[in-house]
PDB file of N, CA and C in Angstrom:
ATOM      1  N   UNK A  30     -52.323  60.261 -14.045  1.00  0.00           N
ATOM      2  CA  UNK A  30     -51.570  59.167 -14.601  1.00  0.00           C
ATOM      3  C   UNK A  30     -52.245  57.878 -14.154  1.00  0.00           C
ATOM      4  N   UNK A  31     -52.097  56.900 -14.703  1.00  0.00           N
ATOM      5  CA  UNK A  31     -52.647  55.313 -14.678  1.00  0.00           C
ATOM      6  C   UNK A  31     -51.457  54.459 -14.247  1.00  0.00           C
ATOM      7  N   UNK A  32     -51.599  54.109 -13.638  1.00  0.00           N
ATOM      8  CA  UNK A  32     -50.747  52.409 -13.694  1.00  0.00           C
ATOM      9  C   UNK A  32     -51.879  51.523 -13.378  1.00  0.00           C
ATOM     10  N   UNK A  33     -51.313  50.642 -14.888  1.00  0.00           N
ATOM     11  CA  UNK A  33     -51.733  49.548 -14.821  1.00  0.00           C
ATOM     12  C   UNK A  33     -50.905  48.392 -14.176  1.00  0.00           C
ATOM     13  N   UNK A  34     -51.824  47.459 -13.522  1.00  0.00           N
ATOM     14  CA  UNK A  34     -51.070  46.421 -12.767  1.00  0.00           C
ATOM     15  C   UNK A  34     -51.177  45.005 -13.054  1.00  0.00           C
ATOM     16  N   UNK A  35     -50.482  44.218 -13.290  1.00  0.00           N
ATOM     17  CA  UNK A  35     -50.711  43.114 -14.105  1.00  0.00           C
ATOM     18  C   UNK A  35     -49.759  42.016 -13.052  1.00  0.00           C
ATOM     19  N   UNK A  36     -50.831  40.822 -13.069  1.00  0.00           N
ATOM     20  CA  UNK A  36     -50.192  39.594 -12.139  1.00  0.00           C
ATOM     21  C   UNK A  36     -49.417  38.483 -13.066  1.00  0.00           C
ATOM     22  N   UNK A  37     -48.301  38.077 -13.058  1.00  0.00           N
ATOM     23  CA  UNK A  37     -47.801  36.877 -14.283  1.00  0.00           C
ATOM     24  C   UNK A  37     -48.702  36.216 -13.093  1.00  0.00           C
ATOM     25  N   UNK A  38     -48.845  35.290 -13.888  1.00  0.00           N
ATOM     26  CA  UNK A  38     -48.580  33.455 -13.305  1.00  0.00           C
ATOM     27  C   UNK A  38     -48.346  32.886 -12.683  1.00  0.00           C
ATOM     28  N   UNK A  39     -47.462  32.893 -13.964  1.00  0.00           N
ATOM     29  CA  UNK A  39     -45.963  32.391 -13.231  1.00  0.00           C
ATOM     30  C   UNK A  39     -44.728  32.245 -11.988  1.00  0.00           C
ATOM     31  N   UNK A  40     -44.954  33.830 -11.481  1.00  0.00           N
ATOM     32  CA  UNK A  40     -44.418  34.634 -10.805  1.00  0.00           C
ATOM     33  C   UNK A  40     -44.890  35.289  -9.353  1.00  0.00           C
ATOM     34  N   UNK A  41     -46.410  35.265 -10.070  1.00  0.00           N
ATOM     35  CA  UNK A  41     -47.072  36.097  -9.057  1.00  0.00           C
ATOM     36  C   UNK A  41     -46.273  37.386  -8.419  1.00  0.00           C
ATOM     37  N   UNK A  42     -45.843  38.130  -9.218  1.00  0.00           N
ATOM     38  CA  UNK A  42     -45.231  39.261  -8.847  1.00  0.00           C
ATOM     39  C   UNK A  42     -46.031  40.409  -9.840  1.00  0.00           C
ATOM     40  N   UNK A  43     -45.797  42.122  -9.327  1.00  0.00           N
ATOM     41  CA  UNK A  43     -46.924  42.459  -9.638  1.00  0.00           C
ATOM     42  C   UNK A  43     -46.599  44.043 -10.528  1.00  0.00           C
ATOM     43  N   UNK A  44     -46.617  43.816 -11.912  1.00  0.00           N
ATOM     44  CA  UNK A  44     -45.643  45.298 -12.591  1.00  0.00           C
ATOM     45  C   UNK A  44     -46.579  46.195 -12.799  1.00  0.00           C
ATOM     46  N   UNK A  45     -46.145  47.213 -12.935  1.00  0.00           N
ATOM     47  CA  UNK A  45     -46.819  48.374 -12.716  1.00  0.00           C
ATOM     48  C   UNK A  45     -45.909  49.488 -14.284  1.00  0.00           C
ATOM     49  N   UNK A  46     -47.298  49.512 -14.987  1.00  0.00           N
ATOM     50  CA  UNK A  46     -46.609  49.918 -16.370  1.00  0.00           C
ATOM     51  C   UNK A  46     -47.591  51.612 -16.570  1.00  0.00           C
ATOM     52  N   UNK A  47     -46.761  52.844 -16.346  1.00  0.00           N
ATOM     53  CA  UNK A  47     -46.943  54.051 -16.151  1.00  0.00           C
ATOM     54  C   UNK A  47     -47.771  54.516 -17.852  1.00  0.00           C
ATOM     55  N   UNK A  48     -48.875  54.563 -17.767  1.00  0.00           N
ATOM     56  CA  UNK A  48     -49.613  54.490 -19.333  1.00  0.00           C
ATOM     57  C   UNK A  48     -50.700  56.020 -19.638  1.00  0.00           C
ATOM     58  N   UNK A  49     -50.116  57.001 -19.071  1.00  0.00           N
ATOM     59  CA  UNK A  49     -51.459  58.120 -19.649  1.00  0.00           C
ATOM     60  C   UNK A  49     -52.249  58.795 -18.551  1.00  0.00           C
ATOM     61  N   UNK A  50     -53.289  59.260 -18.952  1.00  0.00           N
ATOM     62  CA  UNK A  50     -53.775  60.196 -18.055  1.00  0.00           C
ATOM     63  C   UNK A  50     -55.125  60.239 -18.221  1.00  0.00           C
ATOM     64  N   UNK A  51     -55.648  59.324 -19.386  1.00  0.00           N
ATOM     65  CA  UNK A  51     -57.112  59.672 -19.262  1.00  0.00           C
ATOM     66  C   UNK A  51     -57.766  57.991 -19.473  1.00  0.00           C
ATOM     67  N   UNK A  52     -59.163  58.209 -18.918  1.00  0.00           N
ATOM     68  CA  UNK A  52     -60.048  56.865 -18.510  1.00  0.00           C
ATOM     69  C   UNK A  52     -60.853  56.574 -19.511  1.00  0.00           C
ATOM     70  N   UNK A  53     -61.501  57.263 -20.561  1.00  0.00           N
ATOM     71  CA  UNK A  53     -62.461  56.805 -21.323  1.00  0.00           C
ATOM     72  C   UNK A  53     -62.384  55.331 -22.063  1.00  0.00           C
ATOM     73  N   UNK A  54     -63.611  54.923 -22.269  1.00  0.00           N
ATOM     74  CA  UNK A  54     -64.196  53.264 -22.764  1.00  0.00           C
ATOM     75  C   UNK A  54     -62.912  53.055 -23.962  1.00  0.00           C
ATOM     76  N   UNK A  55     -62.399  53.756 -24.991  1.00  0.00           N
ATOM     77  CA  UNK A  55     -61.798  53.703 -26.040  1.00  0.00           C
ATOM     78  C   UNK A  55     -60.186  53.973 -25.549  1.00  0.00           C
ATOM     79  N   UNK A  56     -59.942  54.512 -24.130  1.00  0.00           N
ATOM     80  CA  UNK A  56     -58.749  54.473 -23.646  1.00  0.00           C
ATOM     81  C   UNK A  56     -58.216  52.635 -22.586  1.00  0.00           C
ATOM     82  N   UNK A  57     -59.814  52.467 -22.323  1.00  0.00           N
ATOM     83  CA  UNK A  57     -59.715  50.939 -21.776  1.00  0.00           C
ATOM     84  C   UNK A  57     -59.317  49.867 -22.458  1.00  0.00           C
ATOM     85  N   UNK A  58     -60.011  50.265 -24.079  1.00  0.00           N
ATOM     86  CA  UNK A  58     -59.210  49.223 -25.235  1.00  0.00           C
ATOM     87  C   UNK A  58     -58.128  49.453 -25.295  1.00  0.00           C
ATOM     88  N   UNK A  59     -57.672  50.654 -25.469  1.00  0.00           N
ATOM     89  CA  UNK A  59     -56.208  50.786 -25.515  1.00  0.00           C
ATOM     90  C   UNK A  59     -55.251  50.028 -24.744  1.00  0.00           C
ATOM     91  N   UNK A  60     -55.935  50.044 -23.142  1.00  0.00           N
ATOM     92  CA  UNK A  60     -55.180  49.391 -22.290  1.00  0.00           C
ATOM     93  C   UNK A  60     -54.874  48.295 -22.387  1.00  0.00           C
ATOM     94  N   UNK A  61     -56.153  47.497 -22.800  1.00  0.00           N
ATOM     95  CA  UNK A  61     -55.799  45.763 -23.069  1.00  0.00           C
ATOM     96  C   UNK A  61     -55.104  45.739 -24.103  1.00  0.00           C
ATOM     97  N   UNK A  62     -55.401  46.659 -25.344  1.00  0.00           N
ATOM     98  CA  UNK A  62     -53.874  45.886 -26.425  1.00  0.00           C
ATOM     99  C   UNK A  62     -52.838  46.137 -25.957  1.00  0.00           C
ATOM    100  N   UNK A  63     -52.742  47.464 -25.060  1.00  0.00           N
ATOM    101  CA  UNK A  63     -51.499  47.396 -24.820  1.00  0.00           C
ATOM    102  C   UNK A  63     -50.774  46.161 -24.211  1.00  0.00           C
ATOM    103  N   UNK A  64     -51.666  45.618 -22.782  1.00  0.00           N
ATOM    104  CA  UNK A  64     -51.238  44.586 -22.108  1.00  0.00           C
ATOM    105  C   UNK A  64     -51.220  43.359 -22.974  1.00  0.00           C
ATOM    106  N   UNK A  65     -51.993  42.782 -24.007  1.00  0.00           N
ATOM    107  CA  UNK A  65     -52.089  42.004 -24.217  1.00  0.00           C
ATOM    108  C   UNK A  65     -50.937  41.648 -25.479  1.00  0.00           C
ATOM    109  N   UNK A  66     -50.159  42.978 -25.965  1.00  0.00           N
ATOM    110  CA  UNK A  66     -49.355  43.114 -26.972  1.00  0.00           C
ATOM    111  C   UNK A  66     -48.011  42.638 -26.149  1.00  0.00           C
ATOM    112  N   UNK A  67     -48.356  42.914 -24.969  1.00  0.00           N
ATOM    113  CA  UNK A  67     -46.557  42.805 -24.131  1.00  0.00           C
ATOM    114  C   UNK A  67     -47.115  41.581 -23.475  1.00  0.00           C
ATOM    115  N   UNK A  68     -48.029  40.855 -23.289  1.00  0.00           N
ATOM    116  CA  UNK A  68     -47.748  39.889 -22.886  1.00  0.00           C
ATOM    117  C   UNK A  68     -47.597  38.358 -24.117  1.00  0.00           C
ATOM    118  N   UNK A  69     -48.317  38.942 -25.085  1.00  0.00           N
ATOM    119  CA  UNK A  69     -47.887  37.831 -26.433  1.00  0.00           C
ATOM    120  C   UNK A  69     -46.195  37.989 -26.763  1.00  0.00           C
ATOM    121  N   UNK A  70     -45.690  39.358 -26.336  1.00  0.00           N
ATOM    122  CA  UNK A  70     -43.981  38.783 -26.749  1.00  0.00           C
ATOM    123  C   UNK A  70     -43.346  39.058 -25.761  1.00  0.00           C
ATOM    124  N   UNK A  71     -44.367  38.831 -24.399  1.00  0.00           N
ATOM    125  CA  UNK A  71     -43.441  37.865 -23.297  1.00  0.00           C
ATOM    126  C   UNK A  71     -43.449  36.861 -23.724  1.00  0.00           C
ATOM    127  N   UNK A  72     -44.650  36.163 -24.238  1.00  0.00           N
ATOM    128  CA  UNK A  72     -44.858  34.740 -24.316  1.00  0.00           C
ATOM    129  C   UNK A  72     -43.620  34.260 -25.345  1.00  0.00           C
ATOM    130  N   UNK A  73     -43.319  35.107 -26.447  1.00  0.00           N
ATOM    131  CA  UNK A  73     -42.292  34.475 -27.964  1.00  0.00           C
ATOM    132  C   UNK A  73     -40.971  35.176 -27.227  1.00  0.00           C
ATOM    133  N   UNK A  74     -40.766  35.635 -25.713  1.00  0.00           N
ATOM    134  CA  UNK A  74     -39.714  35.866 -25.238  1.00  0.00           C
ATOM    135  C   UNK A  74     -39.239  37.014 -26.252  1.00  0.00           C
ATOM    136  N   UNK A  75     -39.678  38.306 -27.015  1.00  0.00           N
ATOM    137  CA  UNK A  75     -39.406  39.329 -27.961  1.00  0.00           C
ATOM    138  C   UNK A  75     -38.845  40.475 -26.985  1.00  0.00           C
ATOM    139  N   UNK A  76     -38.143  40.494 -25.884  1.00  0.00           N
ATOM    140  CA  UNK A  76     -38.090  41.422 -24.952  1.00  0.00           C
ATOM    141  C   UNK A  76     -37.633  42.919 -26.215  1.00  0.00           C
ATOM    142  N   UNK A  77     -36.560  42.630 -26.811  1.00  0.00           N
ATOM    143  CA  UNK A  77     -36.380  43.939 -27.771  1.00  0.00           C
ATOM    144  C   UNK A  77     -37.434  44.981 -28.040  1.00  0.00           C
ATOM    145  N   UNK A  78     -38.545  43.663 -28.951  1.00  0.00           N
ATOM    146  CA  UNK A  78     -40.067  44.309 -29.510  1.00  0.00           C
ATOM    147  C   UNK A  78     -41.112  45.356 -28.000  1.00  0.00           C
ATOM    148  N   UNK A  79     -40.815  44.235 -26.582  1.00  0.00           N
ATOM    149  CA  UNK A  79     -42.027  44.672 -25.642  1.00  0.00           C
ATOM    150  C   UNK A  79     -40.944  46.487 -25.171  1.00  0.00           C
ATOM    151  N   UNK A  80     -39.530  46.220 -24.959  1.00  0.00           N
ATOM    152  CA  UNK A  80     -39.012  47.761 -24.966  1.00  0.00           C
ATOM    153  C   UNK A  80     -39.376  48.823 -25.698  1.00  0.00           C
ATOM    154  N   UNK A  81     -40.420  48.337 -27.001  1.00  0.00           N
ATOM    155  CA  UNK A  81     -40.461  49.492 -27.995  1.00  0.00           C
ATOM    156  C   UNK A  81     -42.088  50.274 -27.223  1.00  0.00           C
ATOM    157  N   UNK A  82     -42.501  49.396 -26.518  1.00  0.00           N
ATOM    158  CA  UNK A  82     -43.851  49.630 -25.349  1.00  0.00           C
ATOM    159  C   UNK A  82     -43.547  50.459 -24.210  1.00  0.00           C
ATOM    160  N   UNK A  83     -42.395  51.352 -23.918  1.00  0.00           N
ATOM    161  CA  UNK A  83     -42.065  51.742 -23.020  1.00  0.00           C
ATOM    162  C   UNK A  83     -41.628  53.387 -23.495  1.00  0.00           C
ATOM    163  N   UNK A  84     -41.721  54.186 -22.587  1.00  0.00           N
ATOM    164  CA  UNK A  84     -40.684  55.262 -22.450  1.00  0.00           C
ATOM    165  C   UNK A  84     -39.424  55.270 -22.143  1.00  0.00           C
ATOM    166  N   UNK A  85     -38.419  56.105 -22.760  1.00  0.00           N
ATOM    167  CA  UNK A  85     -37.140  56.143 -22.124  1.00  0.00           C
ATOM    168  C   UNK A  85     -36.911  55.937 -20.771  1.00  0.00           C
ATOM    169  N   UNK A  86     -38.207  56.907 -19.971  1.00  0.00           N
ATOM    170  CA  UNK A  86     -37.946  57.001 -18.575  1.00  0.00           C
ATOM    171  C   UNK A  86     -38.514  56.336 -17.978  1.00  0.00           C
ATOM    172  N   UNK A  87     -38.892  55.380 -18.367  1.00  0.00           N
ATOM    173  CA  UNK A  87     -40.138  54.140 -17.715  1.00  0.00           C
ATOM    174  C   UNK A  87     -39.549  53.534 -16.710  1.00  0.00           C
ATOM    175  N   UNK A  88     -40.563  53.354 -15.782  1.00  0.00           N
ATOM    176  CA  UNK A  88     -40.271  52.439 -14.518  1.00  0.00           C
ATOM    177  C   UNK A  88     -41.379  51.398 -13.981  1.00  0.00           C
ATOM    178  N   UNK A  89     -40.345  50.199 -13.816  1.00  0.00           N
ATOM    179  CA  UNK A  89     -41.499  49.076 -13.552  1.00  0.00           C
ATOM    180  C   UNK A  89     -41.255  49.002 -12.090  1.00  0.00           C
ATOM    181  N   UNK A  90     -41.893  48.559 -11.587  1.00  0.00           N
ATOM    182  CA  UNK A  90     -42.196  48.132 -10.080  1.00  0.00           C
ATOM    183  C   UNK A  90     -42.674  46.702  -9.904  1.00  0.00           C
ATOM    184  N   UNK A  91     -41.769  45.539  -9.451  1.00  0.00           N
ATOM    185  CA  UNK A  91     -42.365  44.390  -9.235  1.00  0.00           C
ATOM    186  C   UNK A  91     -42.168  44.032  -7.892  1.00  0.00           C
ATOM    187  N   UNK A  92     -43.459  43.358  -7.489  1.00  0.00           N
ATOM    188  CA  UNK A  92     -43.300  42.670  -6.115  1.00  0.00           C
ATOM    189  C   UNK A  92     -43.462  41.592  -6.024  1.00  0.00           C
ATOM    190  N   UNK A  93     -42.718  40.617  -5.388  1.00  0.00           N
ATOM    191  CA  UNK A  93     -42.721  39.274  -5.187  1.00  0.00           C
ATOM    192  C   UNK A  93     -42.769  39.007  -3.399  1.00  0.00           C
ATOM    193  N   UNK A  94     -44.109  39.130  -2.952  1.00  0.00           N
ATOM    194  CA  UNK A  94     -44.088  38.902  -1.212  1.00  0.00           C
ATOM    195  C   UNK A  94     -44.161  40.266  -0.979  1.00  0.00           C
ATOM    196  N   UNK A  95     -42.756  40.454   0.137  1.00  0.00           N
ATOM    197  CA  UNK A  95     -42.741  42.183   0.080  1.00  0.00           C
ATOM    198  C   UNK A  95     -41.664  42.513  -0.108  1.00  0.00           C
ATOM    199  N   UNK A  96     -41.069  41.842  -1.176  1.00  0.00           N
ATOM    200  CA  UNK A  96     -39.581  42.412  -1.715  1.00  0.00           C
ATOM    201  C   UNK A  96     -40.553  43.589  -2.840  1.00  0.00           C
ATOM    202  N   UNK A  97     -40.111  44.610  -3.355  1.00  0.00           N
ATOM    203  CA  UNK A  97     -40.260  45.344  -4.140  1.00  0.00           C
ATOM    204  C   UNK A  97     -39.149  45.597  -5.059  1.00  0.00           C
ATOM    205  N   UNK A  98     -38.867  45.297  -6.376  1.00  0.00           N
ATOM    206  CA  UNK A  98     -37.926  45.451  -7.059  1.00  0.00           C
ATOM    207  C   UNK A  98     -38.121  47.160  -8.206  1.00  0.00           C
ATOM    208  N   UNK A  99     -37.662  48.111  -8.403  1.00  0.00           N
ATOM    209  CA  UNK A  99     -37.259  49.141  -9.136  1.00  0.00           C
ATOM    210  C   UNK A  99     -36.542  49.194 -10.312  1.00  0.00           C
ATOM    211  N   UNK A 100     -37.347  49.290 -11.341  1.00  0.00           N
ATOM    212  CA  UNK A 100     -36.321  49.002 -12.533  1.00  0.00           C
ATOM    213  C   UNK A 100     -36.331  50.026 -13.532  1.00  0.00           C
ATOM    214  N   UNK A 101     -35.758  51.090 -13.635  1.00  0.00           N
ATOM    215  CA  UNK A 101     -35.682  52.408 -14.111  1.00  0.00           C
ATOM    216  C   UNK A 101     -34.646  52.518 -15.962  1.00  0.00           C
ATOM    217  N   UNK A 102     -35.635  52.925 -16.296  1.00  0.00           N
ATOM    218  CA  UNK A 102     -35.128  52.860 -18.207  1.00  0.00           C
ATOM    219  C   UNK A 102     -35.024  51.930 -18.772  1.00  0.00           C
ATOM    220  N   UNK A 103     -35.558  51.854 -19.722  1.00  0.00           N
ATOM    221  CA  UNK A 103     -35.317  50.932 -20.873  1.00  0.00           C
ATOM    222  C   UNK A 103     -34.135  49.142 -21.045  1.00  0.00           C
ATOM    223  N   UNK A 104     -33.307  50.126 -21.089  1.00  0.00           N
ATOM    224  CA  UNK A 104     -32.129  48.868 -20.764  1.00  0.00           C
ATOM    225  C   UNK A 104     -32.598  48.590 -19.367  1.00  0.00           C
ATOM    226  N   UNK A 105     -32.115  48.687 -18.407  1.00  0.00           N
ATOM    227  CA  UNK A 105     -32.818  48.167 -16.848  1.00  0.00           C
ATOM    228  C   UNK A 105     -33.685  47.317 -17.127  1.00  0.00           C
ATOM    229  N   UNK A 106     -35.016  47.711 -17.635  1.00  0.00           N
ATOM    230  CA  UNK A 106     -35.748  46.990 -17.646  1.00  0.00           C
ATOM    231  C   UNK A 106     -35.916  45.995 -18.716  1.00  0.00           C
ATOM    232  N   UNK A 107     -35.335  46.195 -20.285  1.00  0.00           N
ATOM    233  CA  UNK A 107     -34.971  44.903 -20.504  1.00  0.00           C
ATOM    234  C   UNK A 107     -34.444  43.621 -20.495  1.00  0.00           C
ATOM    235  N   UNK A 108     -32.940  44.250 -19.540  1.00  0.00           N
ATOM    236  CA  UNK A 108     -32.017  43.207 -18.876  1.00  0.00           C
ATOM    237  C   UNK A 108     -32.945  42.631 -18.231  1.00  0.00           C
ATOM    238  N   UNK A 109     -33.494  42.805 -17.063  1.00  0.00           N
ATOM    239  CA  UNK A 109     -34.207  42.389 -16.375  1.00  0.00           C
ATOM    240  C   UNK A 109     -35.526  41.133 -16.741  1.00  0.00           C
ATOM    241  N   UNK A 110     -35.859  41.945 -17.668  1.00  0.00           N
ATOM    242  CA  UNK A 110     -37.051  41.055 -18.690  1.00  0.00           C
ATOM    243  C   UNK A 110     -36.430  39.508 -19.408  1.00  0.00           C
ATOM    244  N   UNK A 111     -35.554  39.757 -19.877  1.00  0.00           N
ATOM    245  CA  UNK A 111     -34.865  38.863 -20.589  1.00  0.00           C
ATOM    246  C   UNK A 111     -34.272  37.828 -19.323  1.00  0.00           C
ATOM    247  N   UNK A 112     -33.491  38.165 -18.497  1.00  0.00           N
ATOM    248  CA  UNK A 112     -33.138  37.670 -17.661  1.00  0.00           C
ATOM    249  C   UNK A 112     -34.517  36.910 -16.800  1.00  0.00           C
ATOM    250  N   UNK A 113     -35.569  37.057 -16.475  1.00  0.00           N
ATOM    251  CA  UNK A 113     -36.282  36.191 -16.257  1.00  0.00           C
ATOM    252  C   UNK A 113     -37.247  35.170 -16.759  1.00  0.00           C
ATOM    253  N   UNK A 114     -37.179  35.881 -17.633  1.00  0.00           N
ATOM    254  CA  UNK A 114     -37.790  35.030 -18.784  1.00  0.00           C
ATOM    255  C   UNK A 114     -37.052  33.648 -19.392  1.00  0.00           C
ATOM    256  N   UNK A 115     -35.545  34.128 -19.481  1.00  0.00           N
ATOM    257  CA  UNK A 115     -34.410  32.635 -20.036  1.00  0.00           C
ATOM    258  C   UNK A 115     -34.605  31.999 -18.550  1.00  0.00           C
ATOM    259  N   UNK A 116     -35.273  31.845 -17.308  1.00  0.00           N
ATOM    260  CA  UNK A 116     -35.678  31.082 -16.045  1.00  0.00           C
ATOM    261  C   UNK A 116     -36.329  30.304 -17.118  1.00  0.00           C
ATOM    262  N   UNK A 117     -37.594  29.977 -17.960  1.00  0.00           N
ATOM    263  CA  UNK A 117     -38.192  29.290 -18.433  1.00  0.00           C
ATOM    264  C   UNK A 117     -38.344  28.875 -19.807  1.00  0.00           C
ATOM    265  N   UNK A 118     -39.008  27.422 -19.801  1.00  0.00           N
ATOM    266  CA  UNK A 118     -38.775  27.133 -21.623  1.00  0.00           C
ATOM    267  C   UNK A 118     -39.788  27.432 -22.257  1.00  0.00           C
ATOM    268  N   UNK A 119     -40.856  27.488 -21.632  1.00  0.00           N
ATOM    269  CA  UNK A 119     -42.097  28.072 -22.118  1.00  0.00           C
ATOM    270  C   UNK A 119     -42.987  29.291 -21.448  1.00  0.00           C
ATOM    271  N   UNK A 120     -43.098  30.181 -21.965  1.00  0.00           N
ATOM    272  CA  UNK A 120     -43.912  31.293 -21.218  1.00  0.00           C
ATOM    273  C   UNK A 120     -45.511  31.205 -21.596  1.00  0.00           C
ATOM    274  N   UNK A 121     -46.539  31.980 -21.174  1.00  0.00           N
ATOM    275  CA  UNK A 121     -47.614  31.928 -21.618  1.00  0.00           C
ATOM    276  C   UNK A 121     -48.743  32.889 -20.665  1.00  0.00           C
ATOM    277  N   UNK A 122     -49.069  33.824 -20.979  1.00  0.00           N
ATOM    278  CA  UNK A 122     -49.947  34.693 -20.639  1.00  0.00           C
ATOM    279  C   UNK A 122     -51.424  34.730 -20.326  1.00  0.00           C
ATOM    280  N   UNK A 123     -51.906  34.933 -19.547  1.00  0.00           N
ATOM    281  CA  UNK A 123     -53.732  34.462 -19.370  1.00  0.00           C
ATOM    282  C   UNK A 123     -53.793  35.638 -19.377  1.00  0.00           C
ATOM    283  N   UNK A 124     -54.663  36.762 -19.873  1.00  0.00           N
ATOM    284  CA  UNK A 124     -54.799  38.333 -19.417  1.00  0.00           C
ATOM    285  C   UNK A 124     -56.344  38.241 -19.246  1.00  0.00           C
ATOM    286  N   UNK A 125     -57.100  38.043 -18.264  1.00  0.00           N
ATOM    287  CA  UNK A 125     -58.594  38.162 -17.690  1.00  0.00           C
ATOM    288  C   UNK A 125     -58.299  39.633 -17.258  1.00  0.00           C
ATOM    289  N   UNK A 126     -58.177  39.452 -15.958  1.00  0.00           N
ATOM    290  CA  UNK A 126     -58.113  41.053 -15.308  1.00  0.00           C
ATOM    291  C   UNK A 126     -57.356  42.015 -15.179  1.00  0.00           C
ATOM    292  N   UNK A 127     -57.478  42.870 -15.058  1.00  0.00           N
ATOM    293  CA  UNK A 127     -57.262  44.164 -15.395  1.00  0.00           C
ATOM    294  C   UNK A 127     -57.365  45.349 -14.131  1.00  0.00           C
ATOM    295  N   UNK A 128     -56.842  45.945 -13.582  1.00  0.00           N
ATOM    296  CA  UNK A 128     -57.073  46.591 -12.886  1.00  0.00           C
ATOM    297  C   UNK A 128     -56.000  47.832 -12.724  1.00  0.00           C
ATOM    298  N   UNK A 129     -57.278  48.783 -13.441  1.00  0.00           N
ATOM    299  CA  UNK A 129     -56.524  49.894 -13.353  1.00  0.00           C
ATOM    300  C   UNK A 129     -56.779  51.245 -12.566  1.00  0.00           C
ATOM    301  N   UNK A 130     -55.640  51.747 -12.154  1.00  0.00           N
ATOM    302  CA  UNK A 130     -55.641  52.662 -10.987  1.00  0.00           C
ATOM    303  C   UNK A 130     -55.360  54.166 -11.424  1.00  0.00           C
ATOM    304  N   UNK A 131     -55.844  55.112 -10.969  1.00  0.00           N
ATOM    305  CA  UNK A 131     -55.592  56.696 -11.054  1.00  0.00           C
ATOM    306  C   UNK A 131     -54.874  56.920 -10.121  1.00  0.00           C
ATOM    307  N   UNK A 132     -53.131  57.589 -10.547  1.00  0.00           N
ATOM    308  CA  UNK A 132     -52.700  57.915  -9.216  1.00  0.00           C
ATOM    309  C   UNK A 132     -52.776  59.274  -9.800  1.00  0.00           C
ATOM    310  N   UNK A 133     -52.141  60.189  -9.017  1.00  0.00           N
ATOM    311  CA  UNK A 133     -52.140  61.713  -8.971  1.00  0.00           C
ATOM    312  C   UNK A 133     -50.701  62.156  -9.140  1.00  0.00           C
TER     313      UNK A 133
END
């Protein structure tokens, strides 16, 4: 399995989005549209649309310092999404790096 890990900004907190099992060059594109699809409707605040990017059983992991926050299914994690996002009037995404990990 992969998690990918992605830094906002904004936030500097650090999610961890559970995506597959294999590494190849054409699975790396995959990765960036994926990221780059959920972070354009973070940016238009579409939390509905970025839930359709998830599994039922999906779990995000954010850290802010060394609080670690757990956010398990769909709803969870949209409440959540939405809810930080109405913090701001404008959102906006930089996606340079990328760093993705093989866990076991």
């Amino acid at each position: 399995m992969f998690a990918l890990m992605t830094t906002t900004w904004a936030s500097a907190q650090t999610e961890r989005l559970r995506v597959g099992e294999r590494s190849s060059g054409i699975d790396q594109l995959a990765l960036k549209k994926l990221v780059d699809t959920f972070s354009n409707l973070a940016d238009v605040k579409d939390v509905k649309s970025q839930m359709d990017l998830f599994t039922d059983d999906a779990e995000v992991h954010s850290k802010a310092g060394e609080h670690v926050s757990v956010m398990k299914g769909k709803e969870q994690i949209g409440k959540a999404f939405a809810d930080y996002l109405a913090l701001f009037d404008v959102v906006y995404h930089l996606n340079g790096q990328k760093n993705i990990v093989a866990e076991a």
